[in-house]
């Protein structure tokens, strides 16, 4: 399944965040699709697929002391609309 994390941190921790990021490697099973930095604040957006729960835990645990992570399940809009239409049709048949 696809997810997006929004990671934020206090400006006073910017140097430590940068230091950690430069040596950071995502764990196996955490498959990054894209990353974007918000250049106007202390925030980054990460879109990824997960192979398993352990990959998520290994990717987020090292950052818990210095940042806040908001994890959002996401789906391409076209796919979401198609799924919604399918579910509505199934409910009509029930």
Short mmCIF file of C-alpha atoms in Angstrom, two decimals, residues 20-92:
data_model
loop_
_atom_site.label_atom_id
_atom_site.label_comp_id
_atom_site.label_asym_id
_atom_site.label_seq_id
_atom_site.Cartn_x
_atom_site.Cartn_y
_atom_site.Cartn_z
CA UNK A 20 21.24 12.54 10.27
CA UNK A 21 19.72 12.78 6.80
CA UNK A 22 23.10 12.93 5.08
CA UNK A 23 24.02 9.51 6.50
CA UNK A 24 20.46 8.06 6.35
CA UNK A 25 19.54 4.96 4.38
CA UNK A 26 15.96 3.76 4.21
CA UNK A 27 15.51 0.20 5.46
CA UNK A 28 14.78 -2.71 3.16
CA UNK A 29 11.06 -2.88 2.41
CA UNK A 30 10.51 0.89 2.65
CA UNK A 31 10.36 1.77 -1.02
CA UNK A 32 10.62 5.53 -1.56
CA UNK A 33 8.80 6.87 -4.61
CA UNK A 34 9.56 10.55 -4.04
CA UNK A 35 10.72 13.07 -1.44
CA UNK A 36 10.07 16.80 -1.39
CA UNK A 37 11.40 19.44 0.96
CA UNK A 38 9.29 22.43 1.93
CA UNK A 39 11.88 25.16 1.52
CA UNK A 40 9.76 27.66 3.47
CA UNK A 41 9.68 25.64 6.70
CA UNK A 42 11.11 22.62 8.51
CA UNK A 43 9.09 19.98 6.72
CA UNK A 44 9.58 17.14 4.24
CA UNK A 45 7.09 14.96 2.35
CA UNK A 46 7.90 11.32 1.58
CA UNK A 47 5.76 9.08 -0.66
CA UNK A 48 6.50 5.36 -0.40
CA UNK A 49 5.25 1.80 -0.56
CA UNK A 50 5.79 -0.66 2.28
CA UNK A 51 6.61 -4.35 2.09
CA UNK A 52 5.78 -4.87 5.77
CA UNK A 53 5.21 -3.21 9.14
CA UNK A 54 8.78 -3.75 10.27
CA UNK A 55 10.07 -1.56 7.43
CA UNK A 56 7.84 1.28 8.66
CA UNK A 57 9.01 0.90 12.25
CA UNK A 58 12.68 0.82 11.21
CA UNK A 59 12.24 3.94 9.08
CA UNK A 60 10.41 6.00 11.68
CA UNK A 61 11.86 4.95 15.03
CA UNK A 62 15.24 6.72 14.61
CA UNK A 63 13.49 10.07 14.05
CA UNK A 64 10.96 10.01 16.91
CA UNK A 65 13.15 11.96 19.31
CA UNK A 66 13.60 14.95 17.02
CA UNK A 67 10.62 15.14 14.65
CA UNK A 68 6.91 14.59 14.28
CA UNK A 69 5.67 12.16 11.63
CA UNK A 70 2.17 12.19 10.23
CA UNK A 71 1.46 9.10 8.11
CA UNK A 72 -1.35 9.20 5.55
CA UNK A 73 -2.54 6.30 3.37
CA UNK A 74 -2.89 7.59 -0.21
CA UNK A 75 -4.23 6.45 -3.56
CA UNK A 76 -4.12 7.97 -7.05
CA UNK A 77 -7.33 9.95 -7.58
CA UNK A 78 -8.38 8.07 -10.73
CA UNK A 79 -7.98 4.75 -8.93
CA UNK A 80 -9.90 6.05 -5.88
CA UNK A 81 -12.79 7.19 -8.08
CA UNK A 82 -12.91 3.84 -9.90
CA UNK A 83 -12.89 1.97 -6.59
CA UNK A 84 -15.64 4.21 -5.22
CA UNK A 85 -17.80 3.59 -8.30
CA UNK A 86 -17.25 -0.17 -7.97
CA UNK A 87 -18.23 -0.13 -4.28
CA UNK A 88 -21.37 1.94 -4.99
CA UNK A 89 -22.40 -0.55 -7.72
CA UNK A 90 -21.82 -3.49 -5.35
CA UNK A 91 -23.94 -1.82 -2.66
CA UNK A 92 -26.77 -1.32 -5.17
#
